[in-house]
mmCIF file of C-alpha atoms in Angstrom:
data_model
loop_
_atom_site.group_PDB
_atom_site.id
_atom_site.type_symbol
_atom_site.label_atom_id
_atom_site.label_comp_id
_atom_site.label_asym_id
_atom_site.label_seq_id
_atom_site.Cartn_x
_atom_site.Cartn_y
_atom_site.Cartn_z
ATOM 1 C CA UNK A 40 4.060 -14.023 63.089
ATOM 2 C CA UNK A 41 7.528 -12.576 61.712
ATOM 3 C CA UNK A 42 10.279 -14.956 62.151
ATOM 4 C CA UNK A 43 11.614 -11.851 64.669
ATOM 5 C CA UNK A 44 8.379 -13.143 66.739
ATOM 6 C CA UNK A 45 6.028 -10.620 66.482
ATOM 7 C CA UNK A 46 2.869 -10.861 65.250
ATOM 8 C CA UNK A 47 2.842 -9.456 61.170
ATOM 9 C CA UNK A 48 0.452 -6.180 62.082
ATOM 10 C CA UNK A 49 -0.409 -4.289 58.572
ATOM 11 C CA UNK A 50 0.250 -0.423 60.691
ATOM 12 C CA UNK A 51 4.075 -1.438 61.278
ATOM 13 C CA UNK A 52 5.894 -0.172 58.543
ATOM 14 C CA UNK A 53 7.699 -2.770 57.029
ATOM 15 C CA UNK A 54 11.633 -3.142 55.991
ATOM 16 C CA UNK A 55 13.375 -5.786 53.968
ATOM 17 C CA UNK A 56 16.023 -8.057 55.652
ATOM 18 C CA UNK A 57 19.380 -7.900 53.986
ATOM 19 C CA UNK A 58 19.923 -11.491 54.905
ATOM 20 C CA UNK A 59 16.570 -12.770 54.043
ATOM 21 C CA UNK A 60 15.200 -10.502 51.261
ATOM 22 C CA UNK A 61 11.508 -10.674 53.129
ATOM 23 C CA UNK A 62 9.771 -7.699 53.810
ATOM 24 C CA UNK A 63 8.143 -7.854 57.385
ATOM 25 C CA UNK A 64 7.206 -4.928 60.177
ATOM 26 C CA UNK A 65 10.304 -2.760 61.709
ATOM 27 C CA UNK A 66 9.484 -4.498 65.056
ATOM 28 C CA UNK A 67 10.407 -7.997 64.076
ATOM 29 C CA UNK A 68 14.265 -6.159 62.630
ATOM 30 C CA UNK A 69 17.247 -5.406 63.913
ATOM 31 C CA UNK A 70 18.321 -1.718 62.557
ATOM 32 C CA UNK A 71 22.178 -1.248 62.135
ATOM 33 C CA UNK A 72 23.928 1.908 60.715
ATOM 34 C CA UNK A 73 27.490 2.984 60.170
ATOM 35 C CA UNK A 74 30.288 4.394 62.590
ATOM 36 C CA UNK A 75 32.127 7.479 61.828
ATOM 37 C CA UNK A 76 34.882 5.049 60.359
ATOM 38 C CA UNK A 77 32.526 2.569 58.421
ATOM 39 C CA UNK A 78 31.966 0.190 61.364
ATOM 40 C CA UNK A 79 28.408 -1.817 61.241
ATOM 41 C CA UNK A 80 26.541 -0.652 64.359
ATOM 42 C CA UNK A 81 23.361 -2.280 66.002
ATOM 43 C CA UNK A 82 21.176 0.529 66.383
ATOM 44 C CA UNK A 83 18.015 -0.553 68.279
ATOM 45 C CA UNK A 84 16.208 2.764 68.745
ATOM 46 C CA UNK A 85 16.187 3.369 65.284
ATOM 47 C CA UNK A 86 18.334 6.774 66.193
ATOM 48 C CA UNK A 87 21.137 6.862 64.217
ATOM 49 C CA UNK A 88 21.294 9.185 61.541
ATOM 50 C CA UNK A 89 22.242 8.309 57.725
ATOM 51 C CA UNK A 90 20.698 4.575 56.188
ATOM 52 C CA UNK A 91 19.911 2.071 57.985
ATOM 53 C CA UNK A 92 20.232 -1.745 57.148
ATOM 54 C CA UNK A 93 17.652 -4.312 58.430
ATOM 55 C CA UNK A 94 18.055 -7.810 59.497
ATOM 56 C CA UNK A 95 15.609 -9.940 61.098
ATOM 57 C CA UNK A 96 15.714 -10.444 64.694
ATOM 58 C CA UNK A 97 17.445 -13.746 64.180
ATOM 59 C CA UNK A 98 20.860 -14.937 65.072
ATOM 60 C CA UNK A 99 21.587 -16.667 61.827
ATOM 61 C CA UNK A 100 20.049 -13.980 59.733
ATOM 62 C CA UNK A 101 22.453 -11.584 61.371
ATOM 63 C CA UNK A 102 25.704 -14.180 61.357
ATOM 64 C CA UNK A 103 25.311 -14.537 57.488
ATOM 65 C CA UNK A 104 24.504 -10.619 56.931
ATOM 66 C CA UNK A 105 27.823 -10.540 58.624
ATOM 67 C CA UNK A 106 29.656 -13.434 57.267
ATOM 68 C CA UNK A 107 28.514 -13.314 53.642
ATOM 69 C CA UNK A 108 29.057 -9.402 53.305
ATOM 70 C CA UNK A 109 25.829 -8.572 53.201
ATOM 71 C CA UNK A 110 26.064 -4.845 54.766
ATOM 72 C CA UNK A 111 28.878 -3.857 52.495
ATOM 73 C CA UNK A 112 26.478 -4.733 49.799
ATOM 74 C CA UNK A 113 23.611 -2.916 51.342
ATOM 75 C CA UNK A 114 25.809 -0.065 52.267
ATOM 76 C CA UNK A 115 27.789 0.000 48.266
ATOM 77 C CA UNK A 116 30.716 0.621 50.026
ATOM 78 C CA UNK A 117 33.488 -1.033 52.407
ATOM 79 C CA UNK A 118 32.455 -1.428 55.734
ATOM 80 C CA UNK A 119 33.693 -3.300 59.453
ATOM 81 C CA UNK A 120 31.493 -6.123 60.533
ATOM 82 C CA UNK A 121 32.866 -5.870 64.209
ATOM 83 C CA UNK A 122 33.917 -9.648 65.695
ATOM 84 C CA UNK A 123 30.638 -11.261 67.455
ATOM 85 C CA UNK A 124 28.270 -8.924 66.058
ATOM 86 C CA UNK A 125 25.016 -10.996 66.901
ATOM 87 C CA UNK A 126 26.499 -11.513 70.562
ATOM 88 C CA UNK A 127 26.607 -7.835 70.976
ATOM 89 C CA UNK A 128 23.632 -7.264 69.547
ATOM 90 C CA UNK A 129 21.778 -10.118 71.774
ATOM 91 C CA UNK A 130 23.267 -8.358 74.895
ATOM 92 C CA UNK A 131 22.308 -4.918 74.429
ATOM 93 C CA UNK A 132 18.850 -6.597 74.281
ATOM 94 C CA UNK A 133 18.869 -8.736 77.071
ATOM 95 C CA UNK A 134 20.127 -5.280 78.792
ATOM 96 C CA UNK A 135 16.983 -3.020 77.041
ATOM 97 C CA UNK A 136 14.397 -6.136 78.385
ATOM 98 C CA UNK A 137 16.262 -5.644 81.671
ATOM 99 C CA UNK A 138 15.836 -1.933 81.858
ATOM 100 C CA UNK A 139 12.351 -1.926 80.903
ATOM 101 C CA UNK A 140 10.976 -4.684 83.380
ATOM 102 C CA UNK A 141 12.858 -2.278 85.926
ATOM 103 C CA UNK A 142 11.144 0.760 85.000
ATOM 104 C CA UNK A 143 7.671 -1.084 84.966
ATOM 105 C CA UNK A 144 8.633 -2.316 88.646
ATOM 106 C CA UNK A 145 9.499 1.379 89.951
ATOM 107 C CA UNK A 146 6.021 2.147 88.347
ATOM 108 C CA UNK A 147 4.046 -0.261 90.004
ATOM 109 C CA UNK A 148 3.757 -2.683 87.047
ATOM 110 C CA UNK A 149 5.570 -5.409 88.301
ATOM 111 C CA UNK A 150 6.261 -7.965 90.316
ATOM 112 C CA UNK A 151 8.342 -11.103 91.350
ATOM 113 C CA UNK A 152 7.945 -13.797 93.802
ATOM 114 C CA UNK A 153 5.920 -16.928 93.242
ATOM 115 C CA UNK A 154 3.282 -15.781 95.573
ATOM 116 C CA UNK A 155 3.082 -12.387 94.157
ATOM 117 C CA UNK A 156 2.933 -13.690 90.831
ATOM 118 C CA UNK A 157 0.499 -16.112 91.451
ATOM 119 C CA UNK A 158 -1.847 -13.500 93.250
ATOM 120 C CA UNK A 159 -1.860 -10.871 90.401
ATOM 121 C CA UNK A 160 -2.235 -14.429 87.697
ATOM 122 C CA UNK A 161 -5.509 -14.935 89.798
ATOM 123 C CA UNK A 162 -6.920 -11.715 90.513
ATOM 124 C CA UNK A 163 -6.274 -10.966 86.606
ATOM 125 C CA UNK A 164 -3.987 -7.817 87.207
ATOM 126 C CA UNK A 165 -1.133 -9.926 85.382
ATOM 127 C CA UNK A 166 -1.142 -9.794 81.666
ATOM 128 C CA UNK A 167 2.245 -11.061 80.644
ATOM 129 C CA UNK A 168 4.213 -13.701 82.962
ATOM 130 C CA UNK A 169 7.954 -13.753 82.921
ATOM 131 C CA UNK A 170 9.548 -17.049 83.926
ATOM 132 C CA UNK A 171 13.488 -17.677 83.616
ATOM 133 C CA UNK A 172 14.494 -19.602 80.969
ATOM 134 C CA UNK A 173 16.759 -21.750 83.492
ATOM 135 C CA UNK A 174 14.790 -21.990 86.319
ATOM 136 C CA UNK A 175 13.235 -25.090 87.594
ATOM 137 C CA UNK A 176 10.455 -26.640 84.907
ATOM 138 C CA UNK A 177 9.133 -27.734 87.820
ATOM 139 C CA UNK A 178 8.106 -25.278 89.231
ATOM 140 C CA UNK A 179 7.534 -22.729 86.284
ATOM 141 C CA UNK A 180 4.748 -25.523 85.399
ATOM 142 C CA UNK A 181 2.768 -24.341 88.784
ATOM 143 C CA UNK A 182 1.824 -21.042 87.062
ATOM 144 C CA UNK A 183 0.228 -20.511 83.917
ATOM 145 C CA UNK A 184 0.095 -17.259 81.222
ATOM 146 C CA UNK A 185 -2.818 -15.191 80.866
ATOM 147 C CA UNK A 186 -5.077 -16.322 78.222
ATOM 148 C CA UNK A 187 -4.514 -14.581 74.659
ATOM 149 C CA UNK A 188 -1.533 -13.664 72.452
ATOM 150 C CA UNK A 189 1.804 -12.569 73.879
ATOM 151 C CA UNK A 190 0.787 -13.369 77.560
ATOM 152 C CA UNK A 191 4.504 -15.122 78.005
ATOM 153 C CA UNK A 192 8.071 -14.225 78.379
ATOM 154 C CA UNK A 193 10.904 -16.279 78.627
ATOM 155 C CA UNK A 194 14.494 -15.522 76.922
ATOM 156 C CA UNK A 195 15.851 -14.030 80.695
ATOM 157 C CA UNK A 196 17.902 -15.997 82.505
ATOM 158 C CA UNK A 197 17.347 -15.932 86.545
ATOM 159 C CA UNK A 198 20.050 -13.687 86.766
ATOM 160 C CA UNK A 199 18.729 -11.314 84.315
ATOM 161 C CA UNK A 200 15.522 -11.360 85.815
ATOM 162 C CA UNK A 201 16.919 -10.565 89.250
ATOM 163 C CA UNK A 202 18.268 -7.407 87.867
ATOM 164 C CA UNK A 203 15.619 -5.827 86.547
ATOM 165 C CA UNK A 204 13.960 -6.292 90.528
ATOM 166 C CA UNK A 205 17.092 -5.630 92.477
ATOM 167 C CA UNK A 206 18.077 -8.777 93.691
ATOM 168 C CA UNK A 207 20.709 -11.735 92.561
ATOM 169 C CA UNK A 208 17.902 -13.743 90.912
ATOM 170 C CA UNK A 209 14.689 -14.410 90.030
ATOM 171 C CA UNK A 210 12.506 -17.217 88.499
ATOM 172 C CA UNK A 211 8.832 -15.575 88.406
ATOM 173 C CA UNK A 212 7.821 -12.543 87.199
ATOM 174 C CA UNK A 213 4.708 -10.548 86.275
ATOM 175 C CA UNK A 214 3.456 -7.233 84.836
ATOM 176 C CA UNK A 215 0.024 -5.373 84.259
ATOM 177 C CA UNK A 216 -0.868 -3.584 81.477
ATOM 178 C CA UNK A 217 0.326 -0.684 80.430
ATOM 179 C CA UNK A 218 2.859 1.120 77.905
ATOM 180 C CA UNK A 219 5.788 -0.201 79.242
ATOM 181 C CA UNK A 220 4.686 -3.768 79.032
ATOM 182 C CA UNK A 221 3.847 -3.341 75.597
ATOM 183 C CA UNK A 222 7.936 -2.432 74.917
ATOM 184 C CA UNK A 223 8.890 -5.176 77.125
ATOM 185 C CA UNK A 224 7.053 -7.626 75.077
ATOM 186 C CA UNK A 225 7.891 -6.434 71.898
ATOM 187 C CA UNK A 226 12.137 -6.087 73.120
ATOM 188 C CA UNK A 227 11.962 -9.616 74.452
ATOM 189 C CA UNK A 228 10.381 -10.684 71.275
ATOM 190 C CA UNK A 229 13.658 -9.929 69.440
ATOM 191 C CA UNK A 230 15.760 -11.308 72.544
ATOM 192 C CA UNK A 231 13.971 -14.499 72.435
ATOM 193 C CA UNK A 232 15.244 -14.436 67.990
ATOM 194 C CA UNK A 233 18.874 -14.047 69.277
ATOM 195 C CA UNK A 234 18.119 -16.689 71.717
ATOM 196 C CA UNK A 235 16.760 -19.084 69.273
ATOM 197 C CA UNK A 236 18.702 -21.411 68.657
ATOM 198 C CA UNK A 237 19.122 -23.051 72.818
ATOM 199 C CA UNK A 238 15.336 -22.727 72.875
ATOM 200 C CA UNK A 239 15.264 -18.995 74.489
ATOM 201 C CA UNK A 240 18.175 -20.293 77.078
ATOM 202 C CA UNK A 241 21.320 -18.219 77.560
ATOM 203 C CA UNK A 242 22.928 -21.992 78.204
ATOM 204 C CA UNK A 243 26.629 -20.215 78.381
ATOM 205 C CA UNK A 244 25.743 -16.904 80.233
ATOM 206 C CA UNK A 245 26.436 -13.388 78.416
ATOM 207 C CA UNK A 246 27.400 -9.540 79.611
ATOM 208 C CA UNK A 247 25.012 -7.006 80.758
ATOM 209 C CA UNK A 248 27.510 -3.986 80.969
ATOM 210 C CA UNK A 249 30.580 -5.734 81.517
ATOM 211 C CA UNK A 250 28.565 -7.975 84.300
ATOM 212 C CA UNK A 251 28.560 -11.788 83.771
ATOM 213 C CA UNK A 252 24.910 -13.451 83.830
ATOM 214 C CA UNK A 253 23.653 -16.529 83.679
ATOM 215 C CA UNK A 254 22.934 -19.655 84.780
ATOM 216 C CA UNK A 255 21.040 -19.402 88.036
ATOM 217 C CA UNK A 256 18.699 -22.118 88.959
ATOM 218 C CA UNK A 257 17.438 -21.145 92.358
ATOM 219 C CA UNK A 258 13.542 -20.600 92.537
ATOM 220 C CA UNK A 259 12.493 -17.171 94.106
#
């Protein structure tokens, strides 16, 4: 498993982290480039043209890439770290997981709802369970993952979660297999890096397009 937390699969192609000098699978990284005016930029399609610097999927890693002027060194040249670089970084992630767990829900290939979860968990249609990282332990501890690897996911907050279905919040959360899934858990793998440090818990909130989200701890 990368410290990014995704499994260390030998057909990724591999990258080494500015911050931590280890070489590990592009998946587990965070991929930034450089503005039109030198300016670090997170670039988590892997789009941007020109080199690309890689830092693990960790907040500290990308905090000391930043603070110890790490991508000026990677880059040979002066560059701008922009202010709050891992916040930004952990938003547009938290907005990507969003987005995807919507577009698997317009498919088909999700649901929310305790009941609904609970009925794909037993007729075996769910393979990955979402549960809000601030909802009520409780109740979360009435459902349980799929068995095997990667069956779990749970850096969203209840708010986040009840945006990617439409609604103010959300607690439970499934999805079936498919292609989409397979992003989801492999985006949420790098949210849940960012999120780290508070165990996977946004514990202050954070921006999803200029929207506040956060704590939420209604069940659904």
């Amino acid at each position: 498993m990368t410290r990014g937390g995704r499994d260390d699969k030998g057909d990724d192609p591999e990258r080494r982290c500015i911050a931590t000098g280890e070489s590990q699978p592009k998946a587990g990284l965070i991929r930034f480039g450089l503005g039109p005016d030198a300016e670090v930029v997170p670039d988590l399609l892997a789009r941007l043209p020109g080199r690309g610097f890689y830092v693990t999927a960790d907040r500290k890693a990308i905090e000391k890439a930043a603070a110890k002027g790490l991508f000026a060194r990677a880059a040979r040249q002066p560059v701008k770290v922009p202010e709050g670089l891992a916040d930004t970084v952990e938003a547009l992630l938290a907005r990507r997981v969003v987005d995807l767990v919507s577009l698997a829900r317009k498919a088909g290939d999700a649901v929310t709802g305790f009941e609904k979860v609970k009925d794909w968990l037993v007729k075996g249609k769910a393979k990955i369970l979402i549960q809000a990282s601030d909802g009520s332990e409780r109740g979360k501890m009435k459902l349980h993952p799929p068995d095997g690897k990667e069956t779990f996911i749970g850096c969203l907050t209840a708010r986040e979660l009840g945006l990617a279905f439409g609604r103010e919040h959300a607690i439970h959360g499934a999805l079936a297999s498919g292609g989409l899934t397979t992003r989801v858990v492999e985006e949420a793998a790098r949210l849940a890096g960012l999120r780290s440090e508070i165990g996977g818990k946004a514990a202050s909130g954070g921006q999803i397009d200029g929207e506040t989200v956060g704590r939420d701890t209604k069940d659904a």
